[in-house]
Coordinates of C-alpha atoms and ligand atoms in Angstrom, one line a residue:
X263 CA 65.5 64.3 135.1
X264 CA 67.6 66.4 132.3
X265 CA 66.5 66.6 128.6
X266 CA 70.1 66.6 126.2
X267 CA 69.8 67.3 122.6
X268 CA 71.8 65.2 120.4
X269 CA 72.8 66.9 117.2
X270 CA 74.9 64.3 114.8
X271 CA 74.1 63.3 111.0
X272 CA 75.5 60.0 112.1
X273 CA 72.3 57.5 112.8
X274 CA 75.0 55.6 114.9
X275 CA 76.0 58.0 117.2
X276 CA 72.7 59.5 117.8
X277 CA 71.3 55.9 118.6
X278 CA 74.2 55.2 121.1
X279 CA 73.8 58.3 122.7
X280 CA 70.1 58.2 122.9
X281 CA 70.2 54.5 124.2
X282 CA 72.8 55.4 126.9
X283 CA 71.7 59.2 128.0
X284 CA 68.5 56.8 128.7
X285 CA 69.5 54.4 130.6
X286 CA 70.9 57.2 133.1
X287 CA 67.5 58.5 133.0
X288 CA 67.7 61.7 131.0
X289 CA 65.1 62.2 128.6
X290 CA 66.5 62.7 125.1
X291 CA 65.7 64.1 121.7
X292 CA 68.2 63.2 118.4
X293 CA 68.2 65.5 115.3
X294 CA 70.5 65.3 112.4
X295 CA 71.1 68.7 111.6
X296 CA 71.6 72.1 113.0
X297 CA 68.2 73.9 111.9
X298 CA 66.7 71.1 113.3
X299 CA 68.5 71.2 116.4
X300 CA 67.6 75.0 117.1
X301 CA 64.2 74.1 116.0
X302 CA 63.9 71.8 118.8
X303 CA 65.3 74.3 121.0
X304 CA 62.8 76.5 120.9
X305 CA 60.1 74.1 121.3
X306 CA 61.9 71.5 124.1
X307 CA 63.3 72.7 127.6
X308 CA 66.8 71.0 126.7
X309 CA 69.1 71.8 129.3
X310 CA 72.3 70.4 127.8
X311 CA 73.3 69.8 124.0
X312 CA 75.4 67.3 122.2
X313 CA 77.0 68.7 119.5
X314 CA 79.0 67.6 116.4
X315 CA 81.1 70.1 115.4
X316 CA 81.5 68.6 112.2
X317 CA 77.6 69.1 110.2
X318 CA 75.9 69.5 106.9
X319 CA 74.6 72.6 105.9
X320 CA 74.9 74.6 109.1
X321 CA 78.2 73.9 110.8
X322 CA 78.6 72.9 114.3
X323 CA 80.2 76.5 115.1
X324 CA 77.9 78.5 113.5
X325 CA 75.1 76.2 115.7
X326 CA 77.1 76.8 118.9
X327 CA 76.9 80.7 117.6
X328 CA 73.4 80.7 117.4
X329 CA 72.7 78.7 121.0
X330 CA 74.8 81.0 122.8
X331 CA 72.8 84.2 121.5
X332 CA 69.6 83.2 122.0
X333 CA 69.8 80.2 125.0
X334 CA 72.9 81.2 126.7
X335 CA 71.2 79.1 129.6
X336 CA 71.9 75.8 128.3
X337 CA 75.2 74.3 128.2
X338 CA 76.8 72.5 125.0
X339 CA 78.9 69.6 124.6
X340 CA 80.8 69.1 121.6
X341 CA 82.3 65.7 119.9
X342 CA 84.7 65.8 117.2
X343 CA 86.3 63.8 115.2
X344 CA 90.3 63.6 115.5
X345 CA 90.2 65.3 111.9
X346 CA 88.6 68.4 113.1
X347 CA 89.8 68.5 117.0
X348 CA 91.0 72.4 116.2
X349 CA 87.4 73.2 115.6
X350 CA 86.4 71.2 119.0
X351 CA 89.3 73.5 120.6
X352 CA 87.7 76.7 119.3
X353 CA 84.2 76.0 120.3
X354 CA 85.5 75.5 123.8
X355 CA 86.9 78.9 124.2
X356 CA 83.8 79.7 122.4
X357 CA 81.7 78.7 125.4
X358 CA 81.3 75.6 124.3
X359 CA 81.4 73.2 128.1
X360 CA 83.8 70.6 126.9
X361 CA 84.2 68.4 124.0
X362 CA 84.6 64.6 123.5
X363 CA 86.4 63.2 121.0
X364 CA 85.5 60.0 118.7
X365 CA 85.1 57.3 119.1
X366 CA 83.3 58.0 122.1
X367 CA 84.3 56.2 125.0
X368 CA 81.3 56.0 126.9
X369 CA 82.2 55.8 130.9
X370 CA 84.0 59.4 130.2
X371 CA 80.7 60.4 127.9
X372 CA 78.6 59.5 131.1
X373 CA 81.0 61.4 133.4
X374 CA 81.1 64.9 131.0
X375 CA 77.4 65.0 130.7
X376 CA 77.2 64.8 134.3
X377 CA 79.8 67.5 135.1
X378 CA 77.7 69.6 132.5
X379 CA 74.4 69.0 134.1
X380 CA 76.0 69.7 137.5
X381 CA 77.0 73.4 136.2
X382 CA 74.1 73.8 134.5
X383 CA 72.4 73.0 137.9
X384 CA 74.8 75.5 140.0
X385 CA 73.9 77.9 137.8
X386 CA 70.1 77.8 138.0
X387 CA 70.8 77.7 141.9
X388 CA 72.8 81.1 141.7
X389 CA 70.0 82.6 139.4
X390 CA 67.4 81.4 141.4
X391 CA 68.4 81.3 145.4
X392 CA 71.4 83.1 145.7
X393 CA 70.2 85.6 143.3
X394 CA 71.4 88.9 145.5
X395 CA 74.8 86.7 146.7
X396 CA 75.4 86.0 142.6
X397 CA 74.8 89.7 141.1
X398 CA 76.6 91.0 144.3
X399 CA 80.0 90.1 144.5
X400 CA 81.8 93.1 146.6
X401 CA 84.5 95.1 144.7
X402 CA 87.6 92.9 145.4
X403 CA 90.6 93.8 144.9
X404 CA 93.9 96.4 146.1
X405 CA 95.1 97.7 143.2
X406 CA 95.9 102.0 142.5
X407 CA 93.5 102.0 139.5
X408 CA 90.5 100.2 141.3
X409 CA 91.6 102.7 144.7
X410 CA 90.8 105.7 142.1
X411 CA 87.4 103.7 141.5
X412 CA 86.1 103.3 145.2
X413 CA 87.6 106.9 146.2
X414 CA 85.3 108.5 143.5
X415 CA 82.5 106.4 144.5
X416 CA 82.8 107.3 148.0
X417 CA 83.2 111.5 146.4
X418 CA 80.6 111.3 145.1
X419 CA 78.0 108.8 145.9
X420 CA 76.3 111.1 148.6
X421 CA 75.2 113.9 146.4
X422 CA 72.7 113.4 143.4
X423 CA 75.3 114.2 140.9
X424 CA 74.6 112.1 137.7
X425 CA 78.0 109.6 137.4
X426 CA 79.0 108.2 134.2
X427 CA 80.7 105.0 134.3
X428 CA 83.0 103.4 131.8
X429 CA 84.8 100.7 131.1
X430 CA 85.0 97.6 128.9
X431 CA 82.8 94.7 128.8
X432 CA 82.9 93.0 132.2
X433 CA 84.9 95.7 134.2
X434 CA 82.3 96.1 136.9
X435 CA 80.8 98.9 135.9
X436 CA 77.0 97.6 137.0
X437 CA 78.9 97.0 140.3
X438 CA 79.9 100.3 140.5
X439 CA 76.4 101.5 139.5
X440 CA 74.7 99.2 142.2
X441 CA 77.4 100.6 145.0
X442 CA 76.8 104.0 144.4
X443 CA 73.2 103.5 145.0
X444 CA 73.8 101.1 148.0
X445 CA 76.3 104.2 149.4
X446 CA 74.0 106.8 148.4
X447 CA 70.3 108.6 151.0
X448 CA 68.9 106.7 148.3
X449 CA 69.6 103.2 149.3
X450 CA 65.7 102.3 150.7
X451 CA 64.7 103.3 147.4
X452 CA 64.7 101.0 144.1
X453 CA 67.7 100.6 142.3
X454 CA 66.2 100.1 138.7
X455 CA 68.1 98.9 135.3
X456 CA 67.9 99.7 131.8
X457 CA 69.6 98.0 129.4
X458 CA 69.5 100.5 125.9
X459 CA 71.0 97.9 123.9
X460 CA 68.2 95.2 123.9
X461 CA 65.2 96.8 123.9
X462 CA 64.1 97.2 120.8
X463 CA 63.7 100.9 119.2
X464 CA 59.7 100.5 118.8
X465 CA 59.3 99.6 122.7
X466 CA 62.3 101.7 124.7
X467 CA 60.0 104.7 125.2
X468 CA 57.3 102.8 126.5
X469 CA 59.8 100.7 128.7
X470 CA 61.4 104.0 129.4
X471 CA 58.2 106.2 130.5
X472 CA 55.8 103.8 130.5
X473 CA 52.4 103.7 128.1
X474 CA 48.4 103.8 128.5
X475 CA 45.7 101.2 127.7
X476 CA 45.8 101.0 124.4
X477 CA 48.4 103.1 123.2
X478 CA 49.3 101.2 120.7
X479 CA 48.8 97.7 119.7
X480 CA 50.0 95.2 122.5
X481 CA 49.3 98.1 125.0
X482 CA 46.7 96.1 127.0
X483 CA 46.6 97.6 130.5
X484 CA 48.4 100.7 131.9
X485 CA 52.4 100.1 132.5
X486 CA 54.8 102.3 134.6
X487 CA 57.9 103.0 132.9
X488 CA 61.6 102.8 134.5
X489 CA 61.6 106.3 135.4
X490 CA 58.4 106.1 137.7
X491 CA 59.6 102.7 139.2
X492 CA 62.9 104.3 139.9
X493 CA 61.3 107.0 141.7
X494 CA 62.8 108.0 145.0
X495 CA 65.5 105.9 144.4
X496 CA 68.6 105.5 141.1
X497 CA 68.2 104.3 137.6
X498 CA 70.8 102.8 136.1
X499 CA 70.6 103.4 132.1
X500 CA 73.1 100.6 131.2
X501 CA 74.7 100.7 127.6
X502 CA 73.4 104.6 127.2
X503 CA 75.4 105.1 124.1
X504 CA 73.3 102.5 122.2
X505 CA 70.3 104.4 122.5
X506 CA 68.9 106.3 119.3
X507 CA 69.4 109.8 118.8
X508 CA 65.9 110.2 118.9
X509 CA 64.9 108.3 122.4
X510 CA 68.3 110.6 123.4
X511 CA 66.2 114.0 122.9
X512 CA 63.1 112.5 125.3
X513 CA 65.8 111.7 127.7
X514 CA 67.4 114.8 127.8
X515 CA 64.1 116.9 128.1
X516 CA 63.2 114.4 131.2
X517 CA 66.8 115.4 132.4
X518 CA 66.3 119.1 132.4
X519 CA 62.5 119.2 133.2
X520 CA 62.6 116.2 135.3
X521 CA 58.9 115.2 134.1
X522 CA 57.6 113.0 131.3
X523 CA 54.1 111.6 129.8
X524 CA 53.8 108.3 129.0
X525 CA 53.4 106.9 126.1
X526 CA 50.1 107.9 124.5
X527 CA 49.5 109.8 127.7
X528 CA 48.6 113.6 128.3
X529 CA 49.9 113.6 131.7
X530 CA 52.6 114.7 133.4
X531 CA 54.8 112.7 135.9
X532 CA 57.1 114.0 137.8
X533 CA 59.8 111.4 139.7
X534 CA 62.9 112.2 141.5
X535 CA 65.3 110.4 140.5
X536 CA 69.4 110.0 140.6
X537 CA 70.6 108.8 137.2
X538 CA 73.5 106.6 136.5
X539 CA 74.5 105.4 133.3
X540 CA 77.3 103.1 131.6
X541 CA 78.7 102.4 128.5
X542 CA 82.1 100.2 126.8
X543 CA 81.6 102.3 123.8
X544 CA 84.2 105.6 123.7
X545 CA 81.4 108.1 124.0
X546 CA 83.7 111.0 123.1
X547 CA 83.6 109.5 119.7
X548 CA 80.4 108.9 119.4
X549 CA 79.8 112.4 120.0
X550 CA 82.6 113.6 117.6
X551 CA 80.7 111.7 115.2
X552 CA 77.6 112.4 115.7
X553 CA 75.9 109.6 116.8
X554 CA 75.2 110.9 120.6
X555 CA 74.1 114.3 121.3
X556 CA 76.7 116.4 122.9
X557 CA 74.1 118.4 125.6
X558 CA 73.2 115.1 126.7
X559 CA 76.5 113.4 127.2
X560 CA 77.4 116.6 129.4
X561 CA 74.2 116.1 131.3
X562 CA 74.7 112.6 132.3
X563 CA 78.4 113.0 132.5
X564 CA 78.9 115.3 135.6
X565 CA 81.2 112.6 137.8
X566 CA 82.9 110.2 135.1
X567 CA 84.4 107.2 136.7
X568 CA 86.4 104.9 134.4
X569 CA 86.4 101.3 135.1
X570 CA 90.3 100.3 134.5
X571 CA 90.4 97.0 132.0
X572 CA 91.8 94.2 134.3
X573 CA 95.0 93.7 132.0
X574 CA 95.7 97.3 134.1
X575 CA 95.4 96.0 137.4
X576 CA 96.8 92.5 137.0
X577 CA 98.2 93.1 141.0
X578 CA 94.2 92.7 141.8
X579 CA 94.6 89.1 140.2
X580 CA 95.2 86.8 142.9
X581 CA 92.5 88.5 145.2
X582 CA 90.1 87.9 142.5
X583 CA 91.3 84.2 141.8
X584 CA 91.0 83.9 145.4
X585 CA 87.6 85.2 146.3
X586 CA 86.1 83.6 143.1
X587 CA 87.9 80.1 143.7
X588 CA 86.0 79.6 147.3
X589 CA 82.4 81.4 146.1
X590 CA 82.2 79.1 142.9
X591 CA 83.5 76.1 144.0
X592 CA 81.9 72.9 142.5
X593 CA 79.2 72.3 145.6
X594 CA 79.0 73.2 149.2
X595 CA 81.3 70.2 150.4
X596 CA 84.1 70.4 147.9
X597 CA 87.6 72.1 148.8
X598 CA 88.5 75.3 146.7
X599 CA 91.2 74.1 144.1
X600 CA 94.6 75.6 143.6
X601 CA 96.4 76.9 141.1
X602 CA 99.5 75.6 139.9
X603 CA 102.6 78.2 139.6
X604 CA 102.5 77.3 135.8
X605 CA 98.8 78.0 135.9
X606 CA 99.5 81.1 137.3
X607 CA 102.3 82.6 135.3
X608 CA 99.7 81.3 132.0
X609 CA 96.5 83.2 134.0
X610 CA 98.9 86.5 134.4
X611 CA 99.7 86.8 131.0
X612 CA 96.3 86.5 129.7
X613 CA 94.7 89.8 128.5
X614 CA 91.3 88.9 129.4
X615 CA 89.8 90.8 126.6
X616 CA 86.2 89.6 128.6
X617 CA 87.6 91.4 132.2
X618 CA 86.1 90.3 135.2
X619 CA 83.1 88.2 134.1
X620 CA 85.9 86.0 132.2
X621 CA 87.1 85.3 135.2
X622 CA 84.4 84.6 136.6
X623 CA 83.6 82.5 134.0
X624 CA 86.7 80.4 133.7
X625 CA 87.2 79.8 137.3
X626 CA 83.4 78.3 137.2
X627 CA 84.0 76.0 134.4
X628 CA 87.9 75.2 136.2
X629 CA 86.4 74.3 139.5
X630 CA 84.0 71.9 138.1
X631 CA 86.2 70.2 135.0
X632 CA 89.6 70.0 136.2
X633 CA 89.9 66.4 137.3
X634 CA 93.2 67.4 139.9
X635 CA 92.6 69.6 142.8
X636 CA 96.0 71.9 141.6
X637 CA 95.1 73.1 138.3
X638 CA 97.3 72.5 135.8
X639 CA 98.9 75.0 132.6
X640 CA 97.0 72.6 130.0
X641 CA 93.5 72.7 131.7
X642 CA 93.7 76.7 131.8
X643 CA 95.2 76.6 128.1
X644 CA 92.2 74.9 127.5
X645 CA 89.3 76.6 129.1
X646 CA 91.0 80.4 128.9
X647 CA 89.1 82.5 125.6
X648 CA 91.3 83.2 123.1
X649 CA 91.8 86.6 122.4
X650 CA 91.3 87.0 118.6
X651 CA 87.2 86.3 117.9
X652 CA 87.2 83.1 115.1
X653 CA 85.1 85.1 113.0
X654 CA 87.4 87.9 112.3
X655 CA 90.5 85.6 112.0
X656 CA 92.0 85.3 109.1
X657 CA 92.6 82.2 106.9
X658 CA 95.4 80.7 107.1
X659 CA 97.9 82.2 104.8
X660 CA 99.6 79.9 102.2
X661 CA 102.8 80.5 103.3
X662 CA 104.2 77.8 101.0
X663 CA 103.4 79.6 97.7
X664 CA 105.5 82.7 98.4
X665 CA 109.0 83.9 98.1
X666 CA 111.0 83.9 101.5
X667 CA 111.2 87.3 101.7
X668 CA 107.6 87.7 100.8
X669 CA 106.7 84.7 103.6
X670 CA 108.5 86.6 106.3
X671 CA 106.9 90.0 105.4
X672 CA 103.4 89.0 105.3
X673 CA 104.2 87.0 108.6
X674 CA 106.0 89.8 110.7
X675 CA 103.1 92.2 109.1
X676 CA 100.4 90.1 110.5
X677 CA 102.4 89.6 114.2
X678 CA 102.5 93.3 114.1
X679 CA 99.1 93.7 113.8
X680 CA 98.2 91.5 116.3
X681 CA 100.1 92.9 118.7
X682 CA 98.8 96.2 118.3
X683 CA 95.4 95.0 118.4
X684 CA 96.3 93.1 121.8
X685 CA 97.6 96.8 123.1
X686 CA 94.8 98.7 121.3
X687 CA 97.4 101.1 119.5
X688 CA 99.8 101.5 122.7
X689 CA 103.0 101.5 120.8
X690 CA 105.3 101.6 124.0
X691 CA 103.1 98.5 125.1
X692 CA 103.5 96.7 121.6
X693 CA 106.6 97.1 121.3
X694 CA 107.7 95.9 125.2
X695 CA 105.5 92.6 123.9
X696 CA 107.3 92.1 120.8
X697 CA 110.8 92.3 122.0
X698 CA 111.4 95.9 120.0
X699 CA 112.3 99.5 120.7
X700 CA 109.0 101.8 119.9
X701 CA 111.1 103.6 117.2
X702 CA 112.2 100.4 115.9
X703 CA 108.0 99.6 115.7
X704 CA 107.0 102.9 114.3
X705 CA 109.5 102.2 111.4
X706 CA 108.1 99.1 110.7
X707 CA 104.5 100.8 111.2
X708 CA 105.1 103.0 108.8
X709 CA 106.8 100.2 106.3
X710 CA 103.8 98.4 106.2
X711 CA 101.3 101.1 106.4
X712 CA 99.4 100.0 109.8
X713 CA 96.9 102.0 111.3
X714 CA 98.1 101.3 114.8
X715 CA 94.2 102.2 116.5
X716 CA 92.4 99.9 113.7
Ligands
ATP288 N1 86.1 94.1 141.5 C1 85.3 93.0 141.4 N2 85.3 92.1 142.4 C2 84.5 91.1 142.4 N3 83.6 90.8 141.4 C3 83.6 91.7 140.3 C4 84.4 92.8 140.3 N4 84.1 93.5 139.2 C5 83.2 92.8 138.5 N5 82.8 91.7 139.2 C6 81.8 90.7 138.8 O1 82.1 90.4 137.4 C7 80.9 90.3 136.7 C8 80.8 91.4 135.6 O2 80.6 92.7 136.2 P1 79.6 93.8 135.7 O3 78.4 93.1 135.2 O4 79.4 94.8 136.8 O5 80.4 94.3 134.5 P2 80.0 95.3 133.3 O6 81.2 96.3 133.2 O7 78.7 95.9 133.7 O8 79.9 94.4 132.1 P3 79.2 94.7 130.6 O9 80.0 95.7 129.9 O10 79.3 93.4 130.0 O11 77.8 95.1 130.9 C9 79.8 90.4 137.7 O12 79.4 89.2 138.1 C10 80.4 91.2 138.9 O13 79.8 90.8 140.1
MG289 MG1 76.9 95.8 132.5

C-alpha cells in the first residue's frame, strides 16, 4: 500500500481524490494548503504527492521547490487548471512526474498515479538492491574529449598522485573518482566520500577527522572520521571548493604531514591515504579571489582531469541513449523503447545544462510515461528541463507599451543574452546559434553593453 498526499484548497477535489486513491487501496491524507502539506511531509511516509499548482499563500511551485530539496525521494503529481497549464508545464521540467489537467478525468488519474508509484518503486529497487549496479554505470561512450578522460585515468591511476577532477554538475566526475580507485593498488581498500557542500561548517571536522566522547555536545561515543575510514584505500573529497577557508588549512596540514587528531583529541593518527577530489566550481577563480587557498589547490591539484560538459561530446549521445534505454527500462519484462528521428534531432540539440544525470533522468521518466513504444518530439518536449531556471527568468516584458524600435531592441537585447548564456560567453558559438558573423555579435555586444561571461 502507497500513502499520496493531496494538496488542493478545493474541498471537492480533495474528497474525490481521497474517495478514489481509496478505493485502489492507497492510504491517503488531504490538506488544503502548502505549509500544511510539507507539514505532513515531515511527519507521514508519503511516497507520492498530488499537487495543485494553483494555491493560496504558498504557490504550488514554490511547494514543488521545497519537496524537491528536502524529499527528493517522493514523486509529485501536479493538476492544473486549463488557466494556469504554463505553470503545470514548468513544474514538469521542474521535476515535477507529470501533471493532470481539470476536470479530472478519473480512469487517466488512476493510471498516472500508478505510473508514479511504479517509478517511485524502481527507484527504491535501484537504491536498495541494485545499489552497486545503480551508482556504477561504466564510462560509456567513444567520443575524443571523453578518450582524453579514460587515457588520463589510465596515466595516472597507478601512482598515488592526488587527481583533481572537474567538470559541471552531472559530468561523471564521481565516476571518474570511483574508477581511478577501482584501477588503482588500492582497489581492496575503501573507497570513501565526502561531500564538502552538505555537511554543515560546525560538524565537517569531526566528520572529516573524527571526534572523542564528549567532545562536544552530541559527541556521545568515539567516531572515526573519513580520513581513518579511508585508510589504506582513496578518499574522495567531493565539492572541495565549498569547503571553508578554515577546514581548508586542517586539510592542508593533514596533506603535508599526513597525520591528524581528532576532534577534541591529543592524539595523533597517521592513515595512508590517496586523495581525490572534485568540484563544478572554476577553482582558479576561487583562488584569484580568495576564497580557496592557493598552497592547497596546488596540493590537491597534481593530475587535473576535466570532465568535458556533454553539449561537447554530443557524438557520445546515442551510446548513452542506448545503454541507458535498456538498463532503465520500465520493469524486467518490458522492451527498451525507441526513439523517434524527430525525438532525436530535438534530444541532439538540447544543451543539457544537467549533463549526464539529465539523461539519466529523462530517459527514466520517458521509459515509464510515454504511452507509444517510439518516442515521439512532443513527449521529449515535454519531459526535457528547460534550460533557463524559472526563478531567474524574467517577467514577461510588456512589449505592447513600447515604440517598435524600442520592442525590437529590448527583444534582440534579451535573445542575445540568452544566447550567450546558452554558450557561456563563447562568441564564435553564439554567434553560429544565432545565424551571425562573431564581428557582427561583438558589434551588437558592445551596442548594448553585454558582459558576454555574465
Ligand atoms: N560516461 C558515462 N557513462 C554512463 N553513465 C555515466 C557517465 N557519466 C556519468 N554517468 C552517470 O551519470 C550520473 C551522474 O554522474 P556523477 O554523479 O559521476 O556526476 P558528477 O559530475 O559527480 O555530478 P555532480 O556535479 O552533480 O556531483 C551517475 O549516475 C553516473 O553513473
Ligand atoms: Mg558528484
Amino acid at each position: 500500500m502507497s500513502h499520496i498526499l493531496v494538496v488542493d484548497d478545493e474541498i471537492g477535489i480533495r474528497q474525490v481524490l481521497s474517495d478514489v486513491l481509496h478505493d485502489e487501496g492507497h492510504g491517503v491524507t488531504a490538506v488544503e494548503d502548502g505549509y500544511q502539506a510539507l507539514r505532513a511531509l515531515e511527519t507521514e511516509p508519503v511516497d507520492l504527492v498530488i499537487l495543485d499548482v494553483w494555491l493560496p499563500n504558498m504557490g504550488g511551485i514554490d511547494v514543488l521547490k521545497a519537496i524537491k530539496k528536502n524529499h527528493p525521494e517522493v514523486e509529485v503529481l501536479i493538476i492544473s487548471g486549463h488557466a494556469n497549464i504554463n505553470m503545470a508545464v514548468q513544474a514538469v521540467k521542474m521535476g515535477a512526474f507529470d501533471f493532470l489537467e481539470k476536470p479530472l478525468s478519473l480512469d487517466k488519474t488512476i493510471t498516472v498515479v500508478q505510473n508514479a508509484l511504479k517509478l517511485e518503486e524502481l527507484r527504491k529497487e535501484n537504491r536498495n538492491l541494485r545499489q552497486s549496479l545503480y551508482v556504477d554505470d561504466p564510462m560509456i561512450g567513444s567520443s575524443a574529449g571523453l578518450g582524453r578522460v579514460r587515457a588520463l585515468i589510465e596515466q595516472s591511476a597507478g601512482s598515488d598522485a592526488r587527481i583533481l577532477v572537474l567538470g559541471e554538475n552531472g559530468t561523471g566526475k564521481e565516476l571518474v573518482a570511483r574508477e581511478i580507485h577501482r584501477r588503482s593498488h588500492r582497489s581492496g581498500g575503501p573507497f570513501v566520500e565526502v561531500n564538502c557542500a552538505s555537511i554543515p561548517e560546525t560538524l565537517i571536522e569531526s566528520e572529516l577527522f573524527g571526534h572523542e566522547k564528549g567532545s562536544f555536545t552530541n559527541a556521545v561515543a568515539r567516531r572515526k572520521g573519513k580520513f581513518e575510514l579511508a585508510d589504506g584505500g582513496t578518499l574522495f573529497l567531493d565539492e572541495i571548493a565549498d569547503m571553508s577557508l578554515a577546514t581548508q588549512a586542517k586539510v592542508l596540514r593533514v596533506i603535508q604531514e599526513l597525520k591528524f587528531e581528532r576532534v577534541g583529541g591529543e592524539q595523533s593518527i597517521g592513515v595512508d591515504v590517496r586523495l581525490v577530489a572534485a568540484t563544478n566550481r572554476n577553482i582558479e577563480q576561487e583562488v584569484r579571489e580568495g576564497r580557496f587557498r592557493e598552497d592547497l589547490y596546488f596540493r590537491i591539484n597534481v593530475v587535473p582531469i576535466r570532465v568535458p560538459p556533454l553539449r561537447e561530446r554530443l557524438e557520445d549521445l546515442d551510446e548513452l541513449l542506448d545503454y541507458f534505454m535498456k538498463k532503465l527500462k520500465a520493469g524486467p519484462e518490458a522492451a527498451p523503447k525507441r526513439l523517434s528521428p524527430e525525438a532525436m534531432k530535438l534530444l541532439r540539440r538540447h544543451p543539457w545544462p544537467g549533463n549526464i544525470r539529465e539523461l539519466k533522468n529523462f530517459v527514466e521518466r520517458v521509459n515509464i510515461m510515454a504511452e507509444e513504444q517510439e518516442v515521439s518530439a512532443e513527449t521529449v518536449r515535454r519531459y526535457l528541463t528547460s534550460r533557463t531556471d524559472p526563478e531567474r527568468e524574467e517577467p514577461h516584458k510588456d512589449y505592447a507599451s513600447m515604440k517598435l524600435t524600442q520592442a525590437k531592441e529590448e527583444f534582440e537585447r534579451d535573445l542575445l543574452v540568452r544566447k550567450l548564456e546558452e554558450h557561456q560567453g563563447n562568441i564564435t558559438q553564439a554567434s553560429r546559434a544565432l545565424g551571425i558573423s562573431p564581428s557582427h555579435l561583438h558589434n551588437k555586444i558592445r551596442k548594448y553593453g553585454i558582459d558576454p561571461k555574465k
